[in-house]
PDB file of C-alpha atoms in Angstrom:
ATOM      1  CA  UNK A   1       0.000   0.000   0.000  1.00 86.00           C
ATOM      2  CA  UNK A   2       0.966   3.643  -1.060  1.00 88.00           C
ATOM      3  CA  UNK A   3       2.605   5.884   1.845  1.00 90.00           C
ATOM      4  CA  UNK A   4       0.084   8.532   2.702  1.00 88.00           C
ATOM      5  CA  UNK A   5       2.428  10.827   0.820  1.00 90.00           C
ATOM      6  CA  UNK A   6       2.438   8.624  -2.171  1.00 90.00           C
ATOM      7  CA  UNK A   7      -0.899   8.539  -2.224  1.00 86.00           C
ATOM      8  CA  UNK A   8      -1.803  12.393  -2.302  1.00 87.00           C
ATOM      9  CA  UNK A   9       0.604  12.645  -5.363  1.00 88.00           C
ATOM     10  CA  UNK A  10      -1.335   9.821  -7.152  1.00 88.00           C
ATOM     11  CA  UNK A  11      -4.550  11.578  -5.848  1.00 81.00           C
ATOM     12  CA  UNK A  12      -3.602  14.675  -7.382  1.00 82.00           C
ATOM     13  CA  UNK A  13      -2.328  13.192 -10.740  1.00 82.00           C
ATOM     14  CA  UNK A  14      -5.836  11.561 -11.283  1.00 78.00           C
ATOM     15  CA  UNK A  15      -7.500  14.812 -10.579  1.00 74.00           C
ATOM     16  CA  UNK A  16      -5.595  16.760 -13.306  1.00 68.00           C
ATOM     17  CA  UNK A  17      -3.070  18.041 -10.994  1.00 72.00           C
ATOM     18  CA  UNK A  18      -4.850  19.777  -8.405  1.00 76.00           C
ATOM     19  CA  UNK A  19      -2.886  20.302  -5.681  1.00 79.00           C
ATOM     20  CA  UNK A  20      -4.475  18.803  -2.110  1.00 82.00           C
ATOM     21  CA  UNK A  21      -2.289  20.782  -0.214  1.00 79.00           C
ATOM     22  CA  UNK A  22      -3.739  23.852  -1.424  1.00 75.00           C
ATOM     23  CA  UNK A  23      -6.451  23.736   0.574  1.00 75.00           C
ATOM     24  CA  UNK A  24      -6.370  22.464   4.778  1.00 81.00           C
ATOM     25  CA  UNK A  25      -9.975  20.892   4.420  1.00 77.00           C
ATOM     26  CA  UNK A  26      -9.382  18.585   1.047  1.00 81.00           C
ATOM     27  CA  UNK A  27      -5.961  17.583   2.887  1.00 85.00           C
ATOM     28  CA  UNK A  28      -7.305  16.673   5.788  1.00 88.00           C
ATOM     29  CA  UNK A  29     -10.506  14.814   4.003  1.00 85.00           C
ATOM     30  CA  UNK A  30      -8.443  12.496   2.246  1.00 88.00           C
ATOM     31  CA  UNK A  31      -6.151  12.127   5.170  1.00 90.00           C
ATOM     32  CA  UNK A  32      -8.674  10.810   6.961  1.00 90.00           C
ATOM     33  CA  UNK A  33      -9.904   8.693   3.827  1.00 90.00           C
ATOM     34  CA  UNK A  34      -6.550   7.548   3.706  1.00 91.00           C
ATOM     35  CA  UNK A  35      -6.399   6.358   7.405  1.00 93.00           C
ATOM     36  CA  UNK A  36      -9.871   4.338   7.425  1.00 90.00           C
ATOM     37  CA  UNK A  37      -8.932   2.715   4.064  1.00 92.00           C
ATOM     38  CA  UNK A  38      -5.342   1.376   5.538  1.00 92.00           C
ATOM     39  CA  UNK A  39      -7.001  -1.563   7.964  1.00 93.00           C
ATOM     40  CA  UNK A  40      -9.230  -2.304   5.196  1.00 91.00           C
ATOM     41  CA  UNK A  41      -7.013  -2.239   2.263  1.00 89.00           C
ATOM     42  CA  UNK A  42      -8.313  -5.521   1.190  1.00 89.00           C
ATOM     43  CA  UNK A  43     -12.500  -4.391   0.874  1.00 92.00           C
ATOM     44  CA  UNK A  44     -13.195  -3.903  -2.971  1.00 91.00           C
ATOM     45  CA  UNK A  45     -13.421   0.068  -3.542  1.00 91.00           C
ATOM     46  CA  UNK A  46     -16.657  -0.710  -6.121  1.00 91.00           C
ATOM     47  CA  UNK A  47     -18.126  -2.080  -2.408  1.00 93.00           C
ATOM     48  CA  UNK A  48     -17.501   1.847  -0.674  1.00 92.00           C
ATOM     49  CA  UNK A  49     -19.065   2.771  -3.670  1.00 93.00           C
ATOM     50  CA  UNK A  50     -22.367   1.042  -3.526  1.00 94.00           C
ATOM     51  CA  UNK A  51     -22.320   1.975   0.477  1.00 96.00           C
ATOM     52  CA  UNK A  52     -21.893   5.799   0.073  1.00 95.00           C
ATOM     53  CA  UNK A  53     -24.702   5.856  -2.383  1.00 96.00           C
ATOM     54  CA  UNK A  54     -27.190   4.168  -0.163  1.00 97.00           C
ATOM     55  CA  UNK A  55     -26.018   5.741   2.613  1.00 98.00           C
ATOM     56  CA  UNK A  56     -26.600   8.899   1.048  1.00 97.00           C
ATOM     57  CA  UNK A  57     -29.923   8.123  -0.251  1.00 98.00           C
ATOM     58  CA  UNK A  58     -30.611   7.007   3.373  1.00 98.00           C
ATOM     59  CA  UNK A  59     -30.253  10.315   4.471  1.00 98.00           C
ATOM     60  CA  UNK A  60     -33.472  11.689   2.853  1.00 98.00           C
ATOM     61  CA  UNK A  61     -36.354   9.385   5.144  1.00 98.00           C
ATOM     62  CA  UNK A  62     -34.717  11.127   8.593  1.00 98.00           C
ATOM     63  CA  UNK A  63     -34.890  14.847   6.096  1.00 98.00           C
ATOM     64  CA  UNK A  64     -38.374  13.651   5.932  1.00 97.00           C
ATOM     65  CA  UNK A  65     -39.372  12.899   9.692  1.00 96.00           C
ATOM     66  CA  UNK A  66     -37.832  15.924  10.394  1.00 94.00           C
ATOM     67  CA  UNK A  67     -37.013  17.551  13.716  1.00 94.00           C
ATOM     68  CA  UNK A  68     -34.248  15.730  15.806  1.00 95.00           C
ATOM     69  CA  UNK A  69     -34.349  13.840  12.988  1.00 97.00           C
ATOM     70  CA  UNK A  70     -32.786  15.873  10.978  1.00 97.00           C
ATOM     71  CA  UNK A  71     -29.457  15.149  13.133  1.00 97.00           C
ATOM     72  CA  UNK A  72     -29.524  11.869  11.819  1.00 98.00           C
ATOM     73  CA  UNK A  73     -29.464  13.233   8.325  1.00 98.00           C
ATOM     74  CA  UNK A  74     -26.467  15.542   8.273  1.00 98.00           C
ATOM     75  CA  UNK A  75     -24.572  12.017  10.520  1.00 98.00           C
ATOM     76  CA  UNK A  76     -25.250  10.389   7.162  1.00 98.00           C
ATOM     77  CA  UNK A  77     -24.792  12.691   4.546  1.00 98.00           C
ATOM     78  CA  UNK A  78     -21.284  12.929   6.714  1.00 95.00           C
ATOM     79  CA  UNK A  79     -20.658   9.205   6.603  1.00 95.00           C
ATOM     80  CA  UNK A  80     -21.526   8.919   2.837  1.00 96.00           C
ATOM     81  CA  UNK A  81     -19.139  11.876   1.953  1.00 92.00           C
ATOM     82  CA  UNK A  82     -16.157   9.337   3.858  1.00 91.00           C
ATOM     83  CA  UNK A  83     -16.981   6.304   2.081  1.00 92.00           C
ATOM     84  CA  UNK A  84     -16.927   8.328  -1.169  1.00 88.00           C
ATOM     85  CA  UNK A  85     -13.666   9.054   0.261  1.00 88.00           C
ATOM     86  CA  UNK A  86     -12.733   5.718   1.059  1.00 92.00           C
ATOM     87  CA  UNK A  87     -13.661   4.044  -2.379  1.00 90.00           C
ATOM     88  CA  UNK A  88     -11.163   6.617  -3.900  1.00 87.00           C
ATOM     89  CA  UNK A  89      -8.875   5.805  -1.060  1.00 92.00           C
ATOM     90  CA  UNK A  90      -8.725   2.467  -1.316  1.00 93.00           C
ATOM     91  CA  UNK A  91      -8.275   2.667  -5.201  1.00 90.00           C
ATOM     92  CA  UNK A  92      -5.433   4.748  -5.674  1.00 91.00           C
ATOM     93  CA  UNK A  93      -3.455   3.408  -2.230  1.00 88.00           C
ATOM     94  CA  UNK A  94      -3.683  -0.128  -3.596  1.00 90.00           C
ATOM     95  CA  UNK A  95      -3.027   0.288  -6.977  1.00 88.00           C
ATOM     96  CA  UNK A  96      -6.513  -0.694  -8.169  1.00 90.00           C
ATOM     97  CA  UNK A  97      -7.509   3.020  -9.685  1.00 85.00           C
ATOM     98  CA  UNK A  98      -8.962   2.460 -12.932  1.00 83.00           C
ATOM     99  CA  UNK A  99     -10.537   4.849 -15.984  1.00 83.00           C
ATOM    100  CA  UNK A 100     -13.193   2.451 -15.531  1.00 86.00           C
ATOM    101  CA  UNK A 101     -13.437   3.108 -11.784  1.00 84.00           C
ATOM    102  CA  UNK A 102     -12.879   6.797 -11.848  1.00 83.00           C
ATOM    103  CA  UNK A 103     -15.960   7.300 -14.662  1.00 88.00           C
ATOM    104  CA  UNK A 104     -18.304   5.190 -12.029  1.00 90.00           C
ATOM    105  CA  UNK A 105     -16.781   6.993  -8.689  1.00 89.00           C
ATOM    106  CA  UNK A 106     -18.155  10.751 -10.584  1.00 89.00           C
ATOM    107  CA  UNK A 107     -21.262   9.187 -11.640  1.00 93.00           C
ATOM    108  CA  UNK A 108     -21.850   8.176  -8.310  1.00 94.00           C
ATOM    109  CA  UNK A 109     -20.808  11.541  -6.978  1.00 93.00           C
ATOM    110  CA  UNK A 110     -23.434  13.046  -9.012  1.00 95.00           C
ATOM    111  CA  UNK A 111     -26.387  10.892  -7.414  1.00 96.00           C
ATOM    112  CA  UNK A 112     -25.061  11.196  -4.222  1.00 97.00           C
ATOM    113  CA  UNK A 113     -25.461  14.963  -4.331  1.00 97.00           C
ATOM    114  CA  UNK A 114     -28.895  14.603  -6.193  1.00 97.00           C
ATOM    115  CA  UNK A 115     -29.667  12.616  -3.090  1.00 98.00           C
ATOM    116  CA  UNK A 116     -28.111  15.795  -0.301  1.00 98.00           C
ATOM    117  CA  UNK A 117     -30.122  18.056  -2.496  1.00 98.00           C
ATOM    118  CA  UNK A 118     -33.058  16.281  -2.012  1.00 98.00           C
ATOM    119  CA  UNK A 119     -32.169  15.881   1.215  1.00 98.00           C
ATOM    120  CA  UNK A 120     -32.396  19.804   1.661  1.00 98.00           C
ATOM    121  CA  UNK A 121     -35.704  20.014   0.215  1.00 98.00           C
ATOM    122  CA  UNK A 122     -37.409  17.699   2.071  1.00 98.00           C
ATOM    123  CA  UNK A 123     -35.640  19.517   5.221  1.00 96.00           C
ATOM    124  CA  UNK A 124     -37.050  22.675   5.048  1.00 96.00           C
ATOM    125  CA  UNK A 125     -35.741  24.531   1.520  1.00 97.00           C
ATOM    126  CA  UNK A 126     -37.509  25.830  -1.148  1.00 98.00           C
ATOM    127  CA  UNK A 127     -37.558  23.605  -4.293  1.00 98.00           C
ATOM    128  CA  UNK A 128     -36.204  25.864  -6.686  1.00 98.00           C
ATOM    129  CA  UNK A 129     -33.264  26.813  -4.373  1.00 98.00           C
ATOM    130  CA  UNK A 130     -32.215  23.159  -3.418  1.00 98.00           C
ATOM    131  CA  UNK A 131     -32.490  22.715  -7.241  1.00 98.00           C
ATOM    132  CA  UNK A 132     -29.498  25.480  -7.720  1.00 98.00           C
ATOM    133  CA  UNK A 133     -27.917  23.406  -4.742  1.00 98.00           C
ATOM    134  CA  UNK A 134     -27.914  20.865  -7.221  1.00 97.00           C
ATOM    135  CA  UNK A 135     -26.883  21.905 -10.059  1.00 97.00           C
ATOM    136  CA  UNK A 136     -23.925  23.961  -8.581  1.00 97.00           C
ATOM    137  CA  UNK A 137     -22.792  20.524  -7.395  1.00 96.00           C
ATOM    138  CA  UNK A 138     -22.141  19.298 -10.822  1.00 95.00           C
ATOM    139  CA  UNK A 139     -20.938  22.388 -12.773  1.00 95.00           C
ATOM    140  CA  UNK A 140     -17.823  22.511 -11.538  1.00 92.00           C
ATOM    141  CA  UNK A 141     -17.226  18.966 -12.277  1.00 89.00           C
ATOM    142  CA  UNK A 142     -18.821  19.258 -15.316  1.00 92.00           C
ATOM    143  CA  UNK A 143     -16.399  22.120 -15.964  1.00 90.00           C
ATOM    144  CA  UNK A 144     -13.320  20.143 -15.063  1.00 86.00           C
ATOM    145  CA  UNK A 145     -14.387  17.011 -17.346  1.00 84.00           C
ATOM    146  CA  UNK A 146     -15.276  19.396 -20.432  1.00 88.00           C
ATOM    147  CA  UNK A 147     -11.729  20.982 -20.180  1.00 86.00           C
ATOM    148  CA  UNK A 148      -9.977  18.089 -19.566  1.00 80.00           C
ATOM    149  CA  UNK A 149     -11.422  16.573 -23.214  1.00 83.00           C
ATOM    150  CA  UNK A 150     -10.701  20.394 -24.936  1.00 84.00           C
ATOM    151  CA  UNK A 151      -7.037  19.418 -23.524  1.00 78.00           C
ATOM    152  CA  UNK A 152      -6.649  21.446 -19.805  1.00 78.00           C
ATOM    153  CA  UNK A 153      -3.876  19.829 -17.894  1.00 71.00           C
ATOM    154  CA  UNK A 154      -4.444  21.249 -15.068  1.00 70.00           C
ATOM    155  CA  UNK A 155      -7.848  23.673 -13.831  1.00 66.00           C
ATOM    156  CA  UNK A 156      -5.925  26.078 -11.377  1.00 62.00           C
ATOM    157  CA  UNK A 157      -6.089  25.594  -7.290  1.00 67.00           C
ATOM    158  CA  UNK A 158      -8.987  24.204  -5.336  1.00 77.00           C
ATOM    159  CA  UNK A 159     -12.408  25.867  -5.244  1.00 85.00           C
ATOM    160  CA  UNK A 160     -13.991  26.939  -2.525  1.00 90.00           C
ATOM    161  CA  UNK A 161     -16.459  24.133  -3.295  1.00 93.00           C
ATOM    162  CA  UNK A 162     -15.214  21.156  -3.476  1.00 90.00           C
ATOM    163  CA  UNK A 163     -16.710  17.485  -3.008  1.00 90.00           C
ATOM    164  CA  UNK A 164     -15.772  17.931   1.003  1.00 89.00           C
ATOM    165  CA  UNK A 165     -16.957  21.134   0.867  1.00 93.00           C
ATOM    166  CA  UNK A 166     -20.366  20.445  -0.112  1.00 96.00           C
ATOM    167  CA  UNK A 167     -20.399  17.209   1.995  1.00 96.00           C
ATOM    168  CA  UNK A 168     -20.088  19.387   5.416  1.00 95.00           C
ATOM    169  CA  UNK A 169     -21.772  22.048   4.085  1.00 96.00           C
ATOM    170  CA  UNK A 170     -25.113  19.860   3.423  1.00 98.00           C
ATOM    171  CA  UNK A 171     -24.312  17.515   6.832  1.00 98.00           C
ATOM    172  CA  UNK A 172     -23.969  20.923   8.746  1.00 97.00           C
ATOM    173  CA  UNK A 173     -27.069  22.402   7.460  1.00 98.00           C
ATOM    174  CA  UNK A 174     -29.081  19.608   8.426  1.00 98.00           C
ATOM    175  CA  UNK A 175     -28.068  18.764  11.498  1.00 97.00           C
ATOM    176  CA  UNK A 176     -27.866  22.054  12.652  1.00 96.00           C
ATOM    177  CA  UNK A 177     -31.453  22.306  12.132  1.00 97.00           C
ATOM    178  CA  UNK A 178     -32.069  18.889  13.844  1.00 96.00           C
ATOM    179  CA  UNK A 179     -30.529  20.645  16.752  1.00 95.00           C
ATOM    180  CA  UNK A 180     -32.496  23.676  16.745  1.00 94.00           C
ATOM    181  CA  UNK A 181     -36.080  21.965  15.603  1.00 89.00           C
ATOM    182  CA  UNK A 182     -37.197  22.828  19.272  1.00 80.00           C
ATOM    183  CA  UNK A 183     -38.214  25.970  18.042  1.00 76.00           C
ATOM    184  CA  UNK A 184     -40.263  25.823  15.957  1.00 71.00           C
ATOM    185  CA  UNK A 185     -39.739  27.171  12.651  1.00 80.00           C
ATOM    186  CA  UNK A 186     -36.046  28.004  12.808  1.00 92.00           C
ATOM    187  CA  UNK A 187     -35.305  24.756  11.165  1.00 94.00           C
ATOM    188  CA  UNK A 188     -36.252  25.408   8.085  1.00 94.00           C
ATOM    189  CA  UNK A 189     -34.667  29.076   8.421  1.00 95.00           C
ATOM    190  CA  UNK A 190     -31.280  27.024   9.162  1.00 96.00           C
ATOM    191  CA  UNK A 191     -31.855  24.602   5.875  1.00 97.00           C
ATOM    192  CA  UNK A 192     -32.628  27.322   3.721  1.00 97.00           C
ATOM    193  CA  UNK A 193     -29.893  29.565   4.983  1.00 97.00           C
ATOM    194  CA  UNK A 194     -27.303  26.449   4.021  1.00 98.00           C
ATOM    195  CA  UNK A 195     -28.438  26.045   1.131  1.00 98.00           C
ATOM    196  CA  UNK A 196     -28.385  29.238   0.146  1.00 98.00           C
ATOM    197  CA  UNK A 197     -25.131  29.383   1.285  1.00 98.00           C
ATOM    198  CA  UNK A 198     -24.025  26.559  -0.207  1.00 98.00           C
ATOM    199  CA  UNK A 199     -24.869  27.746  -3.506  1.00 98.00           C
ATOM    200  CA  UNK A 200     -23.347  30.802  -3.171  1.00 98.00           C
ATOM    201  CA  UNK A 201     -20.208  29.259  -3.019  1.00 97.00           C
ATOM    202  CA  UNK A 202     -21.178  27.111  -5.683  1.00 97.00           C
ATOM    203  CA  UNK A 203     -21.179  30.101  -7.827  1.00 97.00           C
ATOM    204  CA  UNK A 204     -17.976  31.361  -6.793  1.00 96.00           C
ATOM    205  CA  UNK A 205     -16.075  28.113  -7.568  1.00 95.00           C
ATOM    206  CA  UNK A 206     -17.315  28.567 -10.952  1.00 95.00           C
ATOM    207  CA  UNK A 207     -16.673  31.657 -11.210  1.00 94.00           C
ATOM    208  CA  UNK A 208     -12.779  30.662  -9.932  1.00 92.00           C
ATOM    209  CA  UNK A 209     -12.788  27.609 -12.665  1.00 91.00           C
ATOM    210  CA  UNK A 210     -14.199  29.390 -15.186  1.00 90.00           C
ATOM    211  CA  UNK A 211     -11.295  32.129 -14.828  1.00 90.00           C
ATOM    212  CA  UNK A 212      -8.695  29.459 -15.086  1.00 87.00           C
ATOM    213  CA  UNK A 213     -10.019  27.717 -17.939  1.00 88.00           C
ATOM    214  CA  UNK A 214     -10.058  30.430 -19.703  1.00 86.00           C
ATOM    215  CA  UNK A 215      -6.248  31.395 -18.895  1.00 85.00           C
ATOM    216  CA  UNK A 216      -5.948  27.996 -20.363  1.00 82.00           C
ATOM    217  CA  UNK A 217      -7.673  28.062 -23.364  1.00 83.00           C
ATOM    218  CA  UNK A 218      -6.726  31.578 -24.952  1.00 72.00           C
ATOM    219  CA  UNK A 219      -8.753  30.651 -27.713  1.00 64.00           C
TER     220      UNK A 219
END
């Protein structure tokens, strides 16, 4: 198995040179991903997979109750944001990264984030701005994957939203609300506010990208 160092240099190779260190949260994230995938270097990363995506979808029925419940949602929005981790983890560390396995891991990535959107909704947001939650998920992706076919090495330094990012920023939300559902409507003030939140920064990571691809493609 890679050395932890090893590992963030193959990390950042297979996401087109981004630099982890660049940012304290994405360094520690995969840090951590790295220590939980060491004593279980020999669990299939396509299994992590398939358990962050139900765990994630899990996470809507407590949106739904609602209340303390609500606590339980942002736990496991949390613990589906460290499996993703831990698939990519235990992938790269091991030498089993694969095109194959990359394509799946951001398809996944994308439902998972359909499901903390919905997640939102359900909590206490408005439709429309859980929708924009969405969607500023998978634009910057979106971004990175279109440049990276017109030829971009490398996109510039981390966003301010990145996938951790918008894993703590949706677990926060909701279980902050959980923990002030005593009173009354103020939950839903706290979802919304996230959210809200959460797509503002989505806008300013695009905002960042779409500044460096252009630097990159003068054309």
């Amino acid at each position: 198995m890679l050395s932890r160092d090893e590992y963030l240099a193959e990390w950042s190779r297979w996401h087109g040179g981004t630099d982890p260190a660049a940012s304290g949260l994405v360094r520690g994230w995969l840090t951590a991903a790295y220590t939980l995938a060491r004593p279980v270097a020999r669990v299939s990363p396509l299994v992590a997979t398939a358990v962050g995506l139900l765990v994630a979808a899990a996470a809507v029925g407590p949106a739904v109750a609602g209340g303390y419940w609500l606590v339980a949602a942002g736990l496991l929005v949390g613990l589906s944001g460290l499996l993703d981790s831990l698939d990519g983890a235990l992938a790269i560390a091991t030498g089993r990264a694969s095109r194959r396995g990359y394509v799946l891991d951001s398809a996944v990535d994308r439902l998972t984030e359909a499901a903390y959107a919905i997640a939102l909704w359900v909590g206490g947001a408005p439709g429309w701005l859980a929708v924009v939650f969405g969607a500023l998920c998978w634009l910057p992706d979106y971004l990175r994957a279109r440049a990276g076919q017109a030829g971009v090495d490398e996109t510039g330094d981390i966003s301010v939203w990145e996938r951790p990012t918008r894993v703590a920023m949706t677990g926060m939300t909701l279980g902050g609300a959980g923990v002030v559902s005593a009173a009354g409507d103020l939950a839903d003030v706290v979802v919304t506010t996230g959210t809200a939140v959460g797509a503002l920064l989505g806008v300013v990571a695009v905002a960042q990208l779409g500044r460096a691809i252009r630097r990159a493609l003068p054309d």
